[in-house]
């Protein structure tokens, strides 16, 4: 028999869903409400971006399931003999992997590893996890597939990869330098952790997934047709591991669709041209608008919203990536590491949030003016 839900249970479920999927709910509501004032059009939805995002999630999910990143991280950590070396290894693997498999996946993979090390060595790992979050958000800035906003902007403005890297390479190097300074200021002591080796599932499956990942990268760079990529990826996953379809974050895809419709509807209102001309007509205005908007609505929707009103593509790319620093919701990847830490150390949540804001404020203070004067002024 199907249990009848009473009003209280429905209300509790609704509250839980909104807390868990707040951005999804906001995107759908904005799309629905704006559609009452403007007629939505099918061409508002950027299927190129959605297809690329879907294929990347499938392939990266398969690679993560086979624990390749875990294997590499454990091998590196086994060679570390001090707290500073262990911290450096965790930051390095998070920083570099975020460029390839997105900041979300990097944190989902390596923050649990940090928590294990903390339990075994009796460490307070809150600061290390915050630094990992900085590493993921800033390392992912380098490549188009590093985070969802980069993937969207790369397709939206039809970037070439060389042009894109010319914009993101210097800020990524500055971010790496900042993390290195934080690391050198850390008090060091002898520390060795005993981590069990991670076995990688080798074989044909791994080779196919690696090939699919290369095809995804080629499609992102406009070297391979995205519809062909979708057909090949879905067919391969159906044969190799159908369970990956259940692990996809479909809420992210629906969120993108909702924002596509909402932003498309907004472009039909003439009064918004005032905002475009006054704030987003210059590189400086776009850059600082991207940073500011990210603090309140997160950098992915900020990128999608502002892209509808500006042609300052380099400034917007820099603004929403640097804007991933700051508040907890400035980058949704930051929420992932926060939730993982809060589940392990619920009594330390307040301290974590204060420390998070402290280091993010340092990041904004150092990177916002540096990037502006070096690349946009």
mmCIF file of C-alpha atoms in Angstrom:
data_model
loop_
_atom_site.group_PDB
_atom_site.id
_atom_site.type_symbol
_atom_site.label_atom_id
_atom_site.label_comp_id
_atom_site.label_asym_id
_atom_site.label_seq_id
_atom_site.Cartn_x
_atom_site.Cartn_y
_atom_site.Cartn_z
ATOM 1 C CA UNK A 1 0.000 0.000 0.000
ATOM 2 C CA UNK A 2 1.117 3.552 -0.717
ATOM 3 C CA UNK A 3 1.320 5.636 2.412
ATOM 4 C CA UNK A 4 -0.797 8.798 2.356
ATOM 5 C CA UNK A 5 1.286 11.843 3.209
ATOM 6 C CA UNK A 6 -0.312 14.352 5.550
ATOM 7 C CA UNK A 7 0.101 18.111 5.259
ATOM 8 C CA UNK A 8 2.918 18.247 7.804
ATOM 9 C CA UNK A 9 4.953 15.586 6.003
ATOM 10 C CA UNK A 10 4.476 17.351 2.679
ATOM 11 C CA UNK A 11 5.544 20.656 4.248
ATOM 12 C CA UNK A 12 8.651 19.101 5.808
ATOM 13 C CA UNK A 13 9.565 17.417 2.536
ATOM 14 C CA UNK A 14 9.110 20.706 0.661
ATOM 15 C CA UNK A 15 11.312 22.607 3.112
ATOM 16 C CA UNK A 16 13.990 19.940 2.884
ATOM 17 C CA UNK A 17 13.895 20.009 -0.902
ATOM 18 C CA UNK A 18 14.149 23.806 -1.063
ATOM 19 C CA UNK A 19 17.109 23.809 1.336
ATOM 20 C CA UNK A 20 18.818 21.107 -0.708
ATOM 21 C CA UNK A 21 17.971 22.457 -4.166
ATOM 22 C CA UNK A 22 17.494 26.176 -3.552
ATOM 23 C CA UNK A 23 19.118 27.311 -6.796
ATOM 24 C CA UNK A 24 17.100 24.798 -8.828
ATOM 25 C CA UNK A 25 13.856 26.052 -7.273
ATOM 26 C CA UNK A 26 14.869 29.683 -7.863
ATOM 27 C CA UNK A 27 15.735 28.999 -11.517
ATOM 28 C CA UNK A 28 12.413 27.281 -12.192
ATOM 29 C CA UNK A 29 10.398 29.986 -10.409
ATOM 30 C CA UNK A 30 12.220 32.762 -12.269
ATOM 31 C CA UNK A 31 11.617 30.984 -15.571
ATOM 32 C CA UNK A 32 7.920 30.489 -14.794
ATOM 33 C CA UNK A 33 7.259 34.020 -13.517
ATOM 34 C CA UNK A 34 9.173 35.731 -16.337
ATOM 35 C CA UNK A 35 7.250 33.609 -18.856
ATOM 36 C CA UNK A 36 4.044 35.294 -17.689
ATOM 37 C CA UNK A 37 5.371 38.632 -18.966
ATOM 38 C CA UNK A 38 7.281 37.425 -22.016
ATOM 39 C CA UNK A 39 6.746 34.523 -24.374
ATOM 40 C CA UNK A 40 9.569 31.963 -23.902
ATOM 41 C CA UNK A 41 11.245 30.595 -27.000
ATOM 42 C CA UNK A 42 12.857 27.199 -27.562
ATOM 43 C CA UNK A 43 16.025 28.791 -28.920
ATOM 44 C CA UNK A 44 16.756 30.283 -25.493
ATOM 45 C CA UNK A 45 18.014 26.882 -24.352
ATOM 46 C CA UNK A 46 21.658 26.328 -25.260
ATOM 47 C CA UNK A 47 21.658 22.612 -26.044
ATOM 48 C CA UNK A 48 25.360 22.713 -26.862
ATOM 49 C CA UNK A 49 26.207 23.557 -23.251
ATOM 50 C CA UNK A 50 23.702 21.079 -21.796
ATOM 51 C CA UNK A 51 24.973 18.223 -23.967
ATOM 52 C CA UNK A 52 28.608 18.936 -23.082
ATOM 53 C CA UNK A 53 27.779 19.172 -19.386
ATOM 54 C CA UNK A 54 25.789 15.936 -19.466
ATOM 55 C CA UNK A 55 28.525 13.991 -21.257
ATOM 56 C CA UNK A 56 31.227 15.335 -18.956
ATOM 57 C CA UNK A 57 29.216 14.340 -15.885
ATOM 58 C CA UNK A 58 28.760 10.810 -17.220
ATOM 59 C CA UNK A 59 32.414 10.317 -18.119
ATOM 60 C CA UNK A 60 33.873 11.983 -15.022
ATOM 61 C CA UNK A 61 31.438 9.967 -12.895
ATOM 62 C CA UNK A 62 32.789 6.785 -14.454
ATOM 63 C CA UNK A 63 36.400 7.815 -13.851
ATOM 64 C CA UNK A 64 35.620 8.791 -10.263
ATOM 65 C CA UNK A 65 33.902 5.451 -9.659
ATOM 66 C CA UNK A 66 37.124 3.699 -10.697
ATOM 67 C CA UNK A 67 39.026 5.821 -8.133
ATOM 68 C CA UNK A 68 41.834 7.014 -10.370
ATOM 69 C CA UNK A 69 42.133 10.347 -8.571
ATOM 70 C CA UNK A 70 42.088 8.642 -5.163
ATOM 71 C CA UNK A 71 44.878 6.316 -6.278
ATOM 72 C CA UNK A 72 47.095 9.197 -7.420
ATOM 73 C CA UNK A 73 46.447 11.205 -4.243
ATOM 74 C CA UNK A 74 47.191 8.302 -1.888
ATOM 75 C CA UNK A 75 50.400 7.459 -3.740
ATOM 76 C CA UNK A 76 51.523 11.073 -3.332
ATOM 77 C CA UNK A 77 50.509 11.307 0.328
ATOM 78 C CA UNK A 78 52.334 8.093 1.212
ATOM 79 C CA UNK A 79 55.589 9.882 0.370
ATOM 80 C CA UNK A 80 54.892 12.845 2.672
ATOM 81 C CA UNK A 81 56.601 13.020 6.070
ATOM 82 C CA UNK A 82 55.429 16.367 7.490
ATOM 83 C CA UNK A 83 52.257 18.375 7.971
ATOM 84 C CA UNK A 84 53.335 20.922 5.377
ATOM 85 C CA UNK A 85 54.090 18.233 2.813
ATOM 86 C CA UNK A 86 50.735 16.550 3.400
ATOM 87 C CA UNK A 87 48.912 19.870 3.095
ATOM 88 C CA UNK A 88 50.868 20.728 -0.050
ATOM 89 C CA UNK A 89 49.976 17.362 -1.604
ATOM 90 C CA UNK A 90 46.272 17.831 -0.845
ATOM 91 C CA UNK A 91 46.271 21.352 -2.271
ATOM 92 C CA UNK A 92 48.215 20.290 -5.358
ATOM 93 C CA UNK A 93 45.960 17.384 -6.317
ATOM 94 C CA UNK A 94 42.856 19.506 -5.697
ATOM 95 C CA UNK A 95 44.213 22.483 -7.654
ATOM 96 C CA UNK A 96 45.339 20.446 -10.679
ATOM 97 C CA UNK A 97 42.451 17.965 -10.823
ATOM 98 C CA UNK A 98 39.876 20.782 -10.688
ATOM 99 C CA UNK A 99 41.192 21.963 -14.061
ATOM 100 C CA UNK A 100 40.189 18.647 -15.622
ATOM 101 C CA UNK A 101 37.225 17.203 -13.727
ATOM 102 C CA UNK A 102 35.582 20.373 -12.305
ATOM 103 C CA UNK A 103 35.920 21.962 -8.882
ATOM 104 C CA UNK A 104 32.894 20.028 -7.566
ATOM 105 C CA UNK A 105 34.370 16.607 -8.343
ATOM 106 C CA UNK A 106 37.795 17.616 -7.002
ATOM 107 C CA UNK A 107 36.282 18.542 -3.639
ATOM 108 C CA UNK A 108 33.954 15.539 -3.483
ATOM 109 C CA UNK A 109 36.999 13.326 -4.081
ATOM 110 C CA UNK A 110 39.697 14.896 -1.912
ATOM 111 C CA UNK A 111 37.898 16.504 1.049
ATOM 112 C CA UNK A 112 36.857 13.047 2.377
ATOM 113 C CA UNK A 113 40.518 12.031 2.106
ATOM 114 C CA UNK A 114 41.468 15.062 4.212
ATOM 115 C CA UNK A 115 38.857 14.094 6.803
ATOM 116 C CA UNK A 116 40.322 10.573 6.998
ATOM 117 C CA UNK A 117 43.793 12.009 7.550
ATOM 118 C CA UNK A 118 42.401 14.313 10.230
ATOM 119 C CA UNK A 119 40.843 11.417 12.136
ATOM 120 C CA UNK A 120 43.954 9.231 11.916
ATOM 121 C CA UNK A 121 46.439 11.965 12.838
ATOM 122 C CA UNK A 122 44.267 13.908 15.286
ATOM 123 C CA UNK A 123 44.443 17.054 13.144
ATOM 124 C CA UNK A 124 42.088 20.021 13.028
ATOM 125 C CA UNK A 125 41.567 19.920 9.260
ATOM 126 C CA UNK A 126 39.120 22.825 8.937
ATOM 127 C CA UNK A 127 41.776 25.221 7.641
ATOM 128 C CA UNK A 128 43.155 22.646 5.210
ATOM 129 C CA UNK A 129 39.678 22.002 3.776
ATOM 130 C CA UNK A 130 39.126 25.752 3.357
ATOM 131 C CA UNK A 131 42.432 25.993 1.500
ATOM 132 C CA UNK A 132 41.382 23.024 -0.640
ATOM 133 C CA UNK A 133 38.173 24.868 -1.465
ATOM 134 C CA UNK A 134 40.189 27.900 -2.537
ATOM 135 C CA UNK A 135 42.426 25.606 -4.603
ATOM 136 C CA UNK A 136 39.446 23.978 -6.346
ATOM 137 C CA UNK A 137 37.642 27.238 -7.104
ATOM 138 C CA UNK A 138 40.795 28.976 -8.368
ATOM 139 C CA UNK A 139 42.430 26.041 -10.147
ATOM 140 C CA UNK A 140 39.239 25.337 -12.080
ATOM 141 C CA UNK A 141 39.469 28.861 -13.501
ATOM 142 C CA UNK A 142 42.159 27.794 -15.978
ATOM 143 C CA UNK A 143 40.200 25.540 -18.351
ATOM 144 C CA UNK A 144 36.768 25.587 -20.036
ATOM 145 C CA UNK A 145 35.811 22.281 -18.365
ATOM 146 C CA UNK A 146 37.059 23.370 -14.937
ATOM 147 C CA UNK A 147 33.640 24.597 -13.830
ATOM 148 C CA UNK A 148 30.120 25.098 -15.240
ATOM 149 C CA UNK A 149 30.426 28.871 -15.723
ATOM 150 C CA UNK A 150 33.571 28.440 -17.818
ATOM 151 C CA UNK A 151 31.882 25.803 -19.955
ATOM 152 C CA UNK A 152 28.930 28.132 -20.502
ATOM 153 C CA UNK A 153 31.027 31.221 -21.298
ATOM 154 C CA UNK A 154 33.360 29.288 -23.597
ATOM 155 C CA UNK A 155 30.394 28.183 -25.695
ATOM 156 C CA UNK A 156 28.428 31.433 -25.353
ATOM 157 C CA UNK A 157 31.213 33.654 -26.680
ATOM 158 C CA UNK A 158 32.712 31.056 -29.025
ATOM 159 C CA UNK A 159 36.149 31.343 -27.410
ATOM 160 C CA UNK A 160 39.205 29.753 -28.984
ATOM 161 C CA UNK A 161 41.276 27.770 -26.499
ATOM 162 C CA UNK A 162 44.402 29.934 -26.907
ATOM 163 C CA UNK A 163 42.387 33.109 -26.343
ATOM 164 C CA UNK A 164 40.734 31.573 -23.305
ATOM 165 C CA UNK A 165 44.037 30.505 -21.743
ATOM 166 C CA UNK A 166 45.544 33.943 -22.350
ATOM 167 C CA UNK A 167 42.808 35.318 -20.082
ATOM 168 C CA UNK A 168 42.913 32.660 -17.350
ATOM 169 C CA UNK A 169 46.584 31.640 -17.132
ATOM 170 C CA UNK A 170 47.911 34.670 -15.235
ATOM 171 C CA UNK A 171 45.108 34.719 -12.600
ATOM 172 C CA UNK A 172 45.578 30.976 -12.077
ATOM 173 C CA UNK A 173 49.316 31.500 -11.529
ATOM 174 C CA UNK A 174 48.578 34.336 -9.087
ATOM 175 C CA UNK A 175 46.160 32.060 -7.244
ATOM 176 C CA UNK A 176 48.773 29.321 -7.078
ATOM 177 C CA UNK A 177 51.254 31.818 -5.670
ATOM 178 C CA UNK A 178 48.769 32.902 -3.022
ATOM 179 C CA UNK A 179 48.188 29.306 -1.941
ATOM 180 C CA UNK A 180 51.947 28.738 -1.791
ATOM 181 C CA UNK A 181 52.349 31.724 0.542
ATOM 182 C CA UNK A 182 49.583 30.405 2.820
ATOM 183 C CA UNK A 183 51.289 27.027 2.852
ATOM 184 C CA UNK A 184 54.724 28.455 3.726
ATOM 185 C CA UNK A 185 53.211 30.360 6.645
ATOM 186 C CA UNK A 186 51.796 27.139 8.093
ATOM 187 C CA UNK A 187 53.560 25.795 11.176
ATOM 188 C CA UNK A 188 55.292 22.565 10.257
ATOM 189 C CA UNK A 189 55.926 19.359 12.194
ATOM 190 C CA UNK A 190 56.799 15.768 11.454
ATOM 191 C CA UNK A 191 53.744 13.786 10.413
ATOM 192 C CA UNK A 192 53.292 10.523 8.589
ATOM 193 C CA UNK A 193 49.907 9.036 7.768
ATOM 194 C CA UNK A 194 49.265 5.391 6.993
ATOM 195 C CA UNK A 195 46.792 5.244 4.124
ATOM 196 C CA UNK A 196 45.700 2.011 2.513
ATOM 197 C CA UNK A 197 46.574 1.781 -1.166
ATOM 198 C CA UNK A 198 43.677 2.403 -3.552
ATOM 199 C CA UNK A 199 43.245 -0.204 -6.245
ATOM 200 C CA UNK A 200 42.252 1.090 -9.663
ATOM 201 C CA UNK A 201 39.911 -1.004 -11.780
ATOM 202 C CA UNK A 202 41.988 -1.405 -14.922
ATOM 203 C CA UNK A 203 40.842 -2.863 -18.197
ATOM 204 C CA UNK A 204 38.880 -2.023 -21.308
ATOM 205 C CA UNK A 205 36.358 0.089 -19.383
ATOM 206 C CA UNK A 206 39.058 2.470 -18.198
ATOM 207 C CA UNK A 207 40.472 2.836 -21.700
ATOM 208 C CA UNK A 208 37.033 3.607 -23.138
ATOM 209 C CA UNK A 209 36.334 6.202 -20.436
ATOM 210 C CA UNK A 210 39.681 7.875 -21.088
ATOM 211 C CA UNK A 211 38.870 8.038 -24.797
ATOM 212 C CA UNK A 212 35.416 9.463 -24.047
ATOM 213 C CA UNK A 213 37.012 12.119 -21.841
ATOM 214 C CA UNK A 214 39.300 13.147 -24.709
ATOM 215 C CA UNK A 215 36.260 13.360 -27.011
ATOM 216 C CA UNK A 216 34.524 15.583 -24.432
ATOM 217 C CA UNK A 217 37.533 17.893 -24.374
ATOM 218 C CA UNK A 218 37.589 17.963 -28.183
ATOM 219 C CA UNK A 219 33.883 18.862 -28.244
ATOM 220 C CA UNK A 220 34.426 21.641 -25.688
ATOM 221 C CA UNK A 221 37.167 23.063 -27.930
ATOM 222 C CA UNK A 222 34.791 22.910 -30.951
ATOM 223 C CA UNK A 223 36.875 20.138 -32.560
ATOM 224 C CA UNK A 224 34.135 17.474 -32.369
ATOM 225 C CA UNK A 225 30.373 17.627 -32.890
ATOM 226 C CA UNK A 226 28.504 17.666 -29.578
ATOM 227 C CA UNK A 227 25.539 15.625 -30.849
ATOM 228 C CA UNK A 228 27.921 12.935 -32.085
ATOM 229 C CA UNK A 229 29.598 13.044 -28.678
ATOM 230 C CA UNK A 230 26.230 12.528 -26.976
ATOM 231 C CA UNK A 231 25.402 9.513 -29.141
ATOM 232 C CA UNK A 232 28.805 7.882 -28.576
ATOM 233 C CA UNK A 233 28.863 8.610 -24.823
ATOM 234 C CA UNK A 234 25.342 7.361 -24.129
ATOM 235 C CA UNK A 235 25.936 4.201 -26.182
ATOM 236 C CA UNK A 236 29.230 3.479 -24.426
ATOM 237 C CA UNK A 237 27.785 4.031 -20.951
ATOM 238 C CA UNK A 238 24.802 1.801 -21.763
ATOM 239 C CA UNK A 239 27.264 -0.979 -22.538
ATOM 240 C CA UNK A 240 29.841 -0.321 -19.794
ATOM 241 C CA UNK A 241 27.956 0.893 -16.720
ATOM 242 C CA UNK A 242 24.277 1.848 -16.810
ATOM 243 C CA UNK A 243 24.419 2.804 -13.141
ATOM 244 C CA UNK A 244 26.195 6.036 -14.121
ATOM 245 C CA UNK A 245 22.909 7.393 -15.490
ATOM 246 C CA UNK A 246 21.465 7.320 -11.953
ATOM 247 C CA UNK A 247 24.437 9.224 -10.519
ATOM 248 C CA UNK A 248 24.063 12.274 -12.773
ATOM 249 C CA UNK A 249 23.223 15.579 -11.092
ATOM 250 C CA UNK A 250 20.099 16.186 -13.168
ATOM 251 C CA UNK A 251 19.160 19.130 -10.952
ATOM 252 C CA UNK A 252 22.131 21.049 -12.395
ATOM 253 C CA UNK A 253 20.921 20.431 -15.948
ATOM 254 C CA UNK A 254 17.382 21.562 -15.053
ATOM 255 C CA UNK A 255 18.832 24.611 -13.276
ATOM 256 C CA UNK A 256 20.704 25.566 -16.436
ATOM 257 C CA UNK A 257 17.517 25.127 -18.464
ATOM 258 C CA UNK A 258 15.550 27.328 -16.069
ATOM 259 C CA UNK A 259 18.131 30.086 -16.193
ATOM 260 C CA UNK A 260 18.330 29.880 -19.989
ATOM 261 C CA UNK A 261 14.579 30.537 -20.213
ATOM 262 C CA UNK A 262 14.619 33.267 -17.540
ATOM 263 C CA UNK A 263 17.527 35.127 -19.115
ATOM 264 C CA UNK A 264 16.059 34.755 -22.588
ATOM 265 C CA UNK A 265 12.819 36.291 -21.332
ATOM 266 C CA UNK A 266 14.725 39.164 -19.734
ATOM 267 C CA UNK A 267 16.306 40.128 -23.031
ATOM 268 C CA UNK A 268 12.831 41.019 -24.333
ATOM 269 C CA UNK A 269 12.526 43.926 -21.871
ATOM 270 C CA UNK A 270 13.889 47.178 -23.274
ATOM 271 C CA UNK A 271 14.416 48.841 -19.879
ATOM 272 C CA UNK A 272 17.196 46.359 -19.126
ATOM 273 C CA UNK A 273 19.254 48.007 -21.839
ATOM 274 C CA UNK A 274 19.834 50.788 -19.311
ATOM 275 C CA UNK A 275 21.586 48.310 -17.021
ATOM 276 C CA UNK A 276 23.593 46.983 -19.927
ATOM 277 C CA UNK A 277 24.721 50.412 -21.058
ATOM 278 C CA UNK A 278 25.449 51.817 -17.592
ATOM 279 C CA UNK A 279 27.157 48.895 -15.833
ATOM 280 C CA UNK A 280 28.116 46.314 -18.410
ATOM 281 C CA UNK A 281 29.344 48.446 -21.298
ATOM 282 C CA UNK A 282 32.901 48.558 -19.978
ATOM 283 C CA UNK A 283 35.391 45.917 -18.922
ATOM 284 C CA UNK A 284 35.647 47.372 -15.410
ATOM 285 C CA UNK A 285 31.875 47.477 -14.932
ATOM 286 C CA UNK A 286 31.456 43.900 -16.144
ATOM 287 C CA UNK A 287 34.348 42.603 -14.023
ATOM 288 C CA UNK A 288 33.134 44.124 -10.772
ATOM 289 C CA UNK A 289 29.497 43.291 -11.556
ATOM 290 C CA UNK A 290 30.494 39.633 -12.008
ATOM 291 C CA UNK A 291 32.282 39.617 -8.659
ATOM 292 C CA UNK A 292 29.427 41.356 -6.847
ATOM 293 C CA UNK A 293 26.631 39.269 -8.378
ATOM 294 C CA UNK A 294 28.460 36.034 -7.555
ATOM 295 C CA UNK A 295 28.399 36.857 -3.846
ATOM 296 C CA UNK A 296 24.601 36.769 -3.771
ATOM 297 C CA UNK A 297 23.444 34.368 -6.496
ATOM 298 C CA UNK A 298 26.582 32.216 -7.052
ATOM 299 C CA UNK A 299 28.967 32.535 -9.973
ATOM 300 C CA UNK A 300 27.224 30.128 -12.366
ATOM 301 C CA UNK A 301 23.874 32.002 -12.529
ATOM 302 C CA UNK A 302 25.805 35.298 -12.372
ATOM 303 C CA UNK A 303 27.721 34.318 -15.512
ATOM 304 C CA UNK A 304 24.535 33.276 -17.301
ATOM 305 C CA UNK A 305 22.673 36.427 -16.302
ATOM 306 C CA UNK A 306 25.367 38.962 -17.154
ATOM 307 C CA UNK A 307 26.326 37.246 -20.410
ATOM 308 C CA UNK A 308 22.932 38.221 -21.792
ATOM 309 C CA UNK A 309 23.828 41.914 -21.470
ATOM 310 C CA UNK A 310 27.534 42.285 -22.171
ATOM 311 C CA UNK A 311 30.097 41.575 -24.864
ATOM 312 C CA UNK A 312 32.988 42.066 -22.428
ATOM 313 C CA UNK A 313 33.711 38.360 -22.426
ATOM 314 C CA UNK A 314 37.200 38.457 -20.890
ATOM 315 C CA UNK A 315 36.069 40.722 -18.057
ATOM 316 C CA UNK A 316 33.029 38.569 -17.326
ATOM 317 C CA UNK A 317 35.115 35.376 -17.380
ATOM 318 C CA UNK A 318 37.528 36.862 -14.850
ATOM 319 C CA UNK A 319 34.794 38.429 -12.715
ATOM 320 C CA UNK A 320 32.740 35.285 -12.129
ATOM 321 C CA UNK A 321 35.823 33.155 -11.478
ATOM 322 C CA UNK A 322 37.423 35.549 -8.997
ATOM 323 C CA UNK A 323 33.887 36.084 -7.685
ATOM 324 C CA UNK A 324 33.846 32.432 -6.619
ATOM 325 C CA UNK A 325 35.748 33.693 -3.580
ATOM 326 C CA UNK A 326 33.842 35.475 -0.835
ATOM 327 C CA UNK A 327 30.574 34.193 0.589
ATOM 328 C CA UNK A 328 29.801 30.512 1.010
ATOM 329 C CA UNK A 329 27.346 30.581 -1.906
ATOM 330 C CA UNK A 330 29.634 32.541 -4.249
ATOM 331 C CA UNK A 331 30.659 29.138 -5.626
ATOM 332 C CA UNK A 332 28.419 26.147 -5.007
ATOM 333 C CA UNK A 333 31.554 23.990 -4.815
ATOM 334 C CA UNK A 334 32.253 25.752 -1.507
ATOM 335 C CA UNK A 335 28.951 24.441 -0.183
ATOM 336 C CA UNK A 336 30.067 20.873 -0.967
ATOM 337 C CA UNK A 337 33.190 21.083 1.198
ATOM 338 C CA UNK A 338 31.226 22.882 3.938
ATOM 339 C CA UNK A 339 28.615 20.116 4.083
ATOM 340 C CA UNK A 340 31.280 17.410 4.214
ATOM 341 C CA UNK A 341 33.063 19.184 7.072
ATOM 342 C CA UNK A 342 29.811 19.933 8.934
ATOM 343 C CA UNK A 343 28.792 16.260 8.847
ATOM 344 C CA UNK A 344 32.135 15.233 10.354
ATOM 345 C CA UNK A 345 32.512 18.103 12.861
ATOM 346 C CA UNK A 346 29.078 19.634 13.584
ATOM 347 C CA UNK A 347 30.347 21.404 16.723
ATOM 348 C CA UNK A 348 32.970 23.324 14.712
ATOM 349 C CA UNK A 349 30.685 24.751 12.023
ATOM 350 C CA UNK A 350 30.719 28.335 13.339
ATOM 351 C CA UNK A 351 34.506 28.404 13.573
ATOM 352 C CA UNK A 352 34.756 26.930 10.072
ATOM 353 C CA UNK A 353 32.489 29.619 8.587
ATOM 354 C CA UNK A 354 34.433 32.443 10.242
ATOM 355 C CA UNK A 355 37.733 30.998 9.039
ATOM 356 C CA UNK A 356 36.232 30.471 5.581
ATOM 357 C CA UNK A 357 35.238 34.146 5.329
ATOM 358 C CA UNK A 358 38.658 35.221 6.625
ATOM 359 C CA UNK A 359 40.651 33.353 3.967
ATOM 360 C CA UNK A 360 38.198 34.202 1.202
ATOM 361 C CA UNK A 361 38.439 37.884 2.138
ATOM 362 C CA UNK A 362 42.228 37.605 1.855
ATOM 363 C CA UNK A 363 41.804 36.026 -1.579
ATOM 364 C CA UNK A 364 39.494 38.787 -2.778
ATOM 365 C CA UNK A 365 41.762 41.502 -1.341
ATOM 366 C CA UNK A 366 44.797 40.108 -3.171
ATOM 367 C CA UNK A 367 43.313 38.894 -6.457
ATOM 368 C CA UNK A 368 40.579 41.406 -7.315
ATOM 369 C CA UNK A 369 42.877 44.436 -7.764
ATOM 370 C CA UNK A 370 45.804 42.362 -9.089
ATOM 371 C CA UNK A 371 43.749 40.808 -11.888
ATOM 372 C CA UNK A 372 42.072 44.118 -12.714
ATOM 373 C CA UNK A 373 45.253 46.168 -13.031
ATOM 374 C CA UNK A 374 47.254 43.450 -14.781
ATOM 375 C CA UNK A 375 44.625 42.369 -17.335
ATOM 376 C CA UNK A 376 41.806 44.902 -17.609
ATOM 377 C CA UNK A 377 42.998 48.387 -16.630
#
